[in-house]
PDB file of C-alpha atoms and ligand atoms in Angstrom:
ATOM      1  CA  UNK A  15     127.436  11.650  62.851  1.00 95.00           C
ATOM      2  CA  UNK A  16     130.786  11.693  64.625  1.00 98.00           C
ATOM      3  CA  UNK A  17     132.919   8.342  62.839  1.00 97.00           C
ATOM      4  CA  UNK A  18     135.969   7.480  61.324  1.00 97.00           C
ATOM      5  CA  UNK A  19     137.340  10.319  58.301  1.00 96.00           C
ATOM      6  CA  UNK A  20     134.708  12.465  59.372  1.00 97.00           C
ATOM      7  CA  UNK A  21     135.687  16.230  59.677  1.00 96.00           C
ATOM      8  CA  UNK A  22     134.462  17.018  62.957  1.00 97.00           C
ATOM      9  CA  UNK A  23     134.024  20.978  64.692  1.00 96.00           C
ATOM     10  CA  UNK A  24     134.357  20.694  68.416  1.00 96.00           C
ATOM     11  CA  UNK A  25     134.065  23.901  71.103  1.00 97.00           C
ATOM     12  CA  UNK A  26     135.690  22.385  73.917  1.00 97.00           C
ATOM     13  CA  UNK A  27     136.875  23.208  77.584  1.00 97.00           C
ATOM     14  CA  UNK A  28     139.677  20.906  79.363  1.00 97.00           C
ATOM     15  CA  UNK A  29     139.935  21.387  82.829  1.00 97.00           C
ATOM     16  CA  UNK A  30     142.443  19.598  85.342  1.00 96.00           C
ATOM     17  CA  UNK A  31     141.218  17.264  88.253  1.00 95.00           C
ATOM     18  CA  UNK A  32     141.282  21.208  90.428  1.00 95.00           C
ATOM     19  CA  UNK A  33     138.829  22.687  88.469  1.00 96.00           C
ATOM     20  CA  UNK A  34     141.938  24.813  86.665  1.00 97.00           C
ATOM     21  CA  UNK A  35     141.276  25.640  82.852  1.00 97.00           C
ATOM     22  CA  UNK A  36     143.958  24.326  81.080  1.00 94.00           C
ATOM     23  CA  UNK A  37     142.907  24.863  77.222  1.00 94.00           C
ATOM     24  CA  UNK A  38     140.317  25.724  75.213  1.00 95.00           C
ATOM     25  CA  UNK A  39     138.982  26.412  70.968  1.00 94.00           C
ATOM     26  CA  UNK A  40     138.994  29.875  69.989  1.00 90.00           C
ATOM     27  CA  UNK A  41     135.769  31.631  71.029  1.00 82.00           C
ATOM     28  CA  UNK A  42     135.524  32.798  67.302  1.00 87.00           C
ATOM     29  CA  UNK A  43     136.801  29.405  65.177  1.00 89.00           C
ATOM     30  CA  UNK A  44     135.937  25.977  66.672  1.00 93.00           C
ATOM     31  CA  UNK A  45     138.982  23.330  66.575  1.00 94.00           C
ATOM     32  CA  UNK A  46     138.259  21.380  64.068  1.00 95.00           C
ATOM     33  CA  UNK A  47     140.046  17.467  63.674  1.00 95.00           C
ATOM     34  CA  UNK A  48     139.692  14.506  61.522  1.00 96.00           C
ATOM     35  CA  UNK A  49     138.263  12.042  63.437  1.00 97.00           C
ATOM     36  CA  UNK A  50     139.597   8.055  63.626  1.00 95.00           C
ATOM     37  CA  UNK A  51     143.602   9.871  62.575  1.00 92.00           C
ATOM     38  CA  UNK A  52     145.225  10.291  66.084  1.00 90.00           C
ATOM     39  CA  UNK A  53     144.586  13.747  65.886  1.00 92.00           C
ATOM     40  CA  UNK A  54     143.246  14.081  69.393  1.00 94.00           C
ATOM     41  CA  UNK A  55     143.607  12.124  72.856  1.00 95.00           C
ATOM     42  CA  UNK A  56     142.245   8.072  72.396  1.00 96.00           C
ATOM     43  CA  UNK A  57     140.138   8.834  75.184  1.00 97.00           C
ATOM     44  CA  UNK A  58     138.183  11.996  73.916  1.00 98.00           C
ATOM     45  CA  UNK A  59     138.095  10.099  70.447  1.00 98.00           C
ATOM     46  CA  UNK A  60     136.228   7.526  71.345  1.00 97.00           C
ATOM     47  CA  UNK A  61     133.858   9.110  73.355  1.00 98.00           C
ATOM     48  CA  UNK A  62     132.715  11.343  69.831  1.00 98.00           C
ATOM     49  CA  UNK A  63     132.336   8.268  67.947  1.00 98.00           C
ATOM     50  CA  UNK A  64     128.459   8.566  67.045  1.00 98.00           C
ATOM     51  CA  UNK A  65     127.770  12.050  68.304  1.00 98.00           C
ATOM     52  CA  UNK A  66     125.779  14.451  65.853  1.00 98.00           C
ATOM     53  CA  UNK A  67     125.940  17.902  65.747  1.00 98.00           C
ATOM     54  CA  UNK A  68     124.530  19.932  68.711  1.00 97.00           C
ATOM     55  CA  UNK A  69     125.708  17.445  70.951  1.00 98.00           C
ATOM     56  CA  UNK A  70     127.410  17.951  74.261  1.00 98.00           C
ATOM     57  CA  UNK A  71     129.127  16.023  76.396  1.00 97.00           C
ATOM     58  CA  UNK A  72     131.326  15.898  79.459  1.00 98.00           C
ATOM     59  CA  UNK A  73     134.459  13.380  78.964  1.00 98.00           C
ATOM     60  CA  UNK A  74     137.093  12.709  81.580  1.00 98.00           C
ATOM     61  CA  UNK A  75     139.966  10.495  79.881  1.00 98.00           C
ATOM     62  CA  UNK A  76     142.607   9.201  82.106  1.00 97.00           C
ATOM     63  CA  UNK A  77     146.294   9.842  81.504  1.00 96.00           C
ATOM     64  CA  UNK A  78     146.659   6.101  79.745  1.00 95.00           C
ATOM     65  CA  UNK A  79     143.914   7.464  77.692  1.00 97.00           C
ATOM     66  CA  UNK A  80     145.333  10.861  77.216  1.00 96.00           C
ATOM     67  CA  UNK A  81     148.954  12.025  77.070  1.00 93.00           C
ATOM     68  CA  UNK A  82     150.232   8.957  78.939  1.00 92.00           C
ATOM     69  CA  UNK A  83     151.561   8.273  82.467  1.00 94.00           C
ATOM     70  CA  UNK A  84     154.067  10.624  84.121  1.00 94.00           C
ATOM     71  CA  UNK A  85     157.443   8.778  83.168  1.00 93.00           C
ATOM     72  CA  UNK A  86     160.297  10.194  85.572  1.00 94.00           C
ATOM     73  CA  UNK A  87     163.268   8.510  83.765  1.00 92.00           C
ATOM     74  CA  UNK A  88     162.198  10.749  80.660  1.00 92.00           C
ATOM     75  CA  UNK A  89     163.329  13.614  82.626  1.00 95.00           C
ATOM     76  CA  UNK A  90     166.955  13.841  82.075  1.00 94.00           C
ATOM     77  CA  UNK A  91     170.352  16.004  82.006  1.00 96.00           C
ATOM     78  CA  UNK A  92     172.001  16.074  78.648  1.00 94.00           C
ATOM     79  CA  UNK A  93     175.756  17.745  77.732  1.00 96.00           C
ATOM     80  CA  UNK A  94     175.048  20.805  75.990  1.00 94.00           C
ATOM     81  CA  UNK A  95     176.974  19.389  73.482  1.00 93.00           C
ATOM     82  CA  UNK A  96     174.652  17.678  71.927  1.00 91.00           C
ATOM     83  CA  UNK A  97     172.978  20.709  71.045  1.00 91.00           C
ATOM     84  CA  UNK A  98     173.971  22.625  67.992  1.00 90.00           C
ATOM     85  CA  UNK A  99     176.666  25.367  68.930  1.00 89.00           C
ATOM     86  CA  UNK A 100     174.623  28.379  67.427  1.00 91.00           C
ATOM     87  CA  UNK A 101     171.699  27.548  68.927  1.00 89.00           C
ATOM     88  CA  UNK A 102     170.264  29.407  71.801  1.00 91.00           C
ATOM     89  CA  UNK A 103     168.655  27.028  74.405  1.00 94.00           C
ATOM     90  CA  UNK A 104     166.095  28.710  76.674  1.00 95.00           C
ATOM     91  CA  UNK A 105     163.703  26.984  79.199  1.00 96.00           C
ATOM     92  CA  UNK A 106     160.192  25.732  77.928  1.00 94.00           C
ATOM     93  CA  UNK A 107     162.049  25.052  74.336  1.00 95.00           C
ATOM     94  CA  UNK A 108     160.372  22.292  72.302  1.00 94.00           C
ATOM     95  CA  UNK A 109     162.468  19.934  70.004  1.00 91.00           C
ATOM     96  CA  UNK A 110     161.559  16.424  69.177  1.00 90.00           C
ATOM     97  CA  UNK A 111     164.116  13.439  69.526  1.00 87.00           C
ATOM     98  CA  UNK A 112     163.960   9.427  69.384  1.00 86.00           C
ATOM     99  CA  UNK A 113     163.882   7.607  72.116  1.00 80.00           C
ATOM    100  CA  UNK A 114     163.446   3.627  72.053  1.00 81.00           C
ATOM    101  CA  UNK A 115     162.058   3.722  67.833  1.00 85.00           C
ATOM    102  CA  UNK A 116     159.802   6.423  68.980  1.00 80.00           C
ATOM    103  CA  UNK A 117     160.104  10.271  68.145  1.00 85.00           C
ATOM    104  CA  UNK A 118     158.623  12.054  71.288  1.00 86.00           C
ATOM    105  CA  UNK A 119     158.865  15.808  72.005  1.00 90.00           C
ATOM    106  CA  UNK A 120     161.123  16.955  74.649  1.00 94.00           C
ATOM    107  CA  UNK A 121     160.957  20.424  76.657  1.00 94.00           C
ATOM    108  CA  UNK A 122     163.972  22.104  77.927  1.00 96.00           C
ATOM    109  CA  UNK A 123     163.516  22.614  81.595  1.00 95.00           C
ATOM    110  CA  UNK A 124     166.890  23.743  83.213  1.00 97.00           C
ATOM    111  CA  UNK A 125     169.830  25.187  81.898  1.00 96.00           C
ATOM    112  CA  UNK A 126     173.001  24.676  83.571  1.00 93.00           C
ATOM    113  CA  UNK A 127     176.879  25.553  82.445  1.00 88.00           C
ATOM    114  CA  UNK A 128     177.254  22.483  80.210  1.00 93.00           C
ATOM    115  CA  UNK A 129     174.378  20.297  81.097  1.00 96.00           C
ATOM    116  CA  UNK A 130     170.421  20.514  79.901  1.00 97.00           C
ATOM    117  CA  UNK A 131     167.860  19.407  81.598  1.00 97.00           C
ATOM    118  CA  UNK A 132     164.994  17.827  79.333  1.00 96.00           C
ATOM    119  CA  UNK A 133     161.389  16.086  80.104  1.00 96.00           C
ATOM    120  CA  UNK A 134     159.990  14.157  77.258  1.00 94.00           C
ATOM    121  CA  UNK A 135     156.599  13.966  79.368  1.00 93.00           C
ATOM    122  CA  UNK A 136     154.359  15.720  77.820  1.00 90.00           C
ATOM    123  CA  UNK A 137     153.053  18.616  79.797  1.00 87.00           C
ATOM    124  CA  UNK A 138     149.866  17.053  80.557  1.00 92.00           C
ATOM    125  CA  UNK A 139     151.229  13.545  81.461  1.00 94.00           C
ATOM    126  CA  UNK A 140     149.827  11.894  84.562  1.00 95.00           C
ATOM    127  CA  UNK A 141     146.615  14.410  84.439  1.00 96.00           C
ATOM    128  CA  UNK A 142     143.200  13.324  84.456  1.00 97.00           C
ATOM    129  CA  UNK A 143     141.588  15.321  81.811  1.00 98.00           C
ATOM    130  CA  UNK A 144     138.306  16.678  81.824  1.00 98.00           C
ATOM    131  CA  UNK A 145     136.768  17.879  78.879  1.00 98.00           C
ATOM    132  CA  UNK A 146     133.342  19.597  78.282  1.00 98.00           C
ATOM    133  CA  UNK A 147     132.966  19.154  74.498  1.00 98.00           C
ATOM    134  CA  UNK A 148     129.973  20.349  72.110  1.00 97.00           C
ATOM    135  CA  UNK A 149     129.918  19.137  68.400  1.00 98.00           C
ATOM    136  CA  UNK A 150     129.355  22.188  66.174  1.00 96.00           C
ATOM    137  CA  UNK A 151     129.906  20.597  62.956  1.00 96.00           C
ATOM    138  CA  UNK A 152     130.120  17.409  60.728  1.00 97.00           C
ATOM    139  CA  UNK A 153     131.254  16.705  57.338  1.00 96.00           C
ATOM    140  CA  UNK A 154     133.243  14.245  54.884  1.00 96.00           C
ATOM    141  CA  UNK A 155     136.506  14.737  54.646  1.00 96.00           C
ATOM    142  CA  UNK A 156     137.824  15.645  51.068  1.00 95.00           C
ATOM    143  CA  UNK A 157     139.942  13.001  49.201  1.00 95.00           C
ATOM    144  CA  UNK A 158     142.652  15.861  50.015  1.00 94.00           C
ATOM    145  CA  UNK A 159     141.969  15.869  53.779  1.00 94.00           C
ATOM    146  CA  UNK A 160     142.183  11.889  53.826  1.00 94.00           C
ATOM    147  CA  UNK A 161     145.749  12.117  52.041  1.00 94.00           C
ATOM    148  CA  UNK A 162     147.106  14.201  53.824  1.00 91.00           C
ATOM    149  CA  UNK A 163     145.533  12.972  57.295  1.00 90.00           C
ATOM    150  CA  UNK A 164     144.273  16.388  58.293  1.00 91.00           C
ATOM    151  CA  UNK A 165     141.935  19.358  57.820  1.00 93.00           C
ATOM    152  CA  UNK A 166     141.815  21.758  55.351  1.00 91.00           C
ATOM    153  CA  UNK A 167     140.748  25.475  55.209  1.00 82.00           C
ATOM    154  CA  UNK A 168     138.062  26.654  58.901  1.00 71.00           C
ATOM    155  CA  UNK A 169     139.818  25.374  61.874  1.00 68.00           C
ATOM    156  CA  UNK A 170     142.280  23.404  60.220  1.00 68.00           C
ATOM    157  CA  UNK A 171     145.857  23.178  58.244  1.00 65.00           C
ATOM    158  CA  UNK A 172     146.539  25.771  54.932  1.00 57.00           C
ATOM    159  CA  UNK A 173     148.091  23.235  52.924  1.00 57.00           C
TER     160      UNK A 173
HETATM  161 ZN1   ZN B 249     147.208  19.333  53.805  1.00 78.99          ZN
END
């Protein structure tokens, strides 16, 4: 059963509020998570707890309960010069910065002569998401996997 330090196999479709796919586990290697860690949207989390393997289920999760409201004074122009000289900026470039205690992921969106624009929204901010999940496999973590806070070896990290 789906609960807290459980390793937990998941094939899973999201879909936007259009119908659109927007992401989806490997036909040939289910995504695999440790469950009660963070490791996936609060709102898909919680609606695992207690599922057993073979389940399915259909889960939509609201952006509070996914990757947060839409927050339009994280979209921003920065100088350039707070970029490192040698390093070559290009649109849809990920880097991570603090913001308010908080290190959140920024994505370059516009390059201009000496100013960047940024969003630290993540890209699926303000979406309602809608997953169709099936639980493919359940086990206990190793005292490894709990340490570290993630998987280990199908599906997971290789460290
Ligand atoms: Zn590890």
């Amino acid at each position: 059963m789906v609960k807290k330090d459980a390793v937990v196999s998941l094939n899973y479709v999201l879909k936007n509020d259009d119908g659109q796919e927007l992401d989806k586990s490997s036909a040939d290697q289910p995504f695999a998570y440790l469950h009660g860690n963070n490791q996936i949207v609060p709102g898909l989390e919680n609606a695992l707890e207690g599922l057993a393997v073979g389940d399915q289920k259909e889960v939509t999760v609201s952006p509070s309960e996914g990757y947060g409201e839409h927050v339009p004074g994280l979209q921003m122009a920065v100088d350039r010069s707070n970029f490192p000289e040698d390093m070559e900026l290009q649109e849809g470039m990920q880097f991570s910065a603090e913001v308010g205690g908080n290190n959140r992921v920024f994505t370059i969106t516009g390059l201009e002569a000496d100013k960047v624009q940024v969003d630290g929204n993540h890209p699926l901010a303000g979406q309602t998401l809608h997953f169709a999940v099936e639980v493919v496999g359940v086990r206990d973590a190793t005292q490894e996997e709990l340490e570290h806070g993630h998987v280990h070896g199908e599906g997971g990290h290789q460290h």
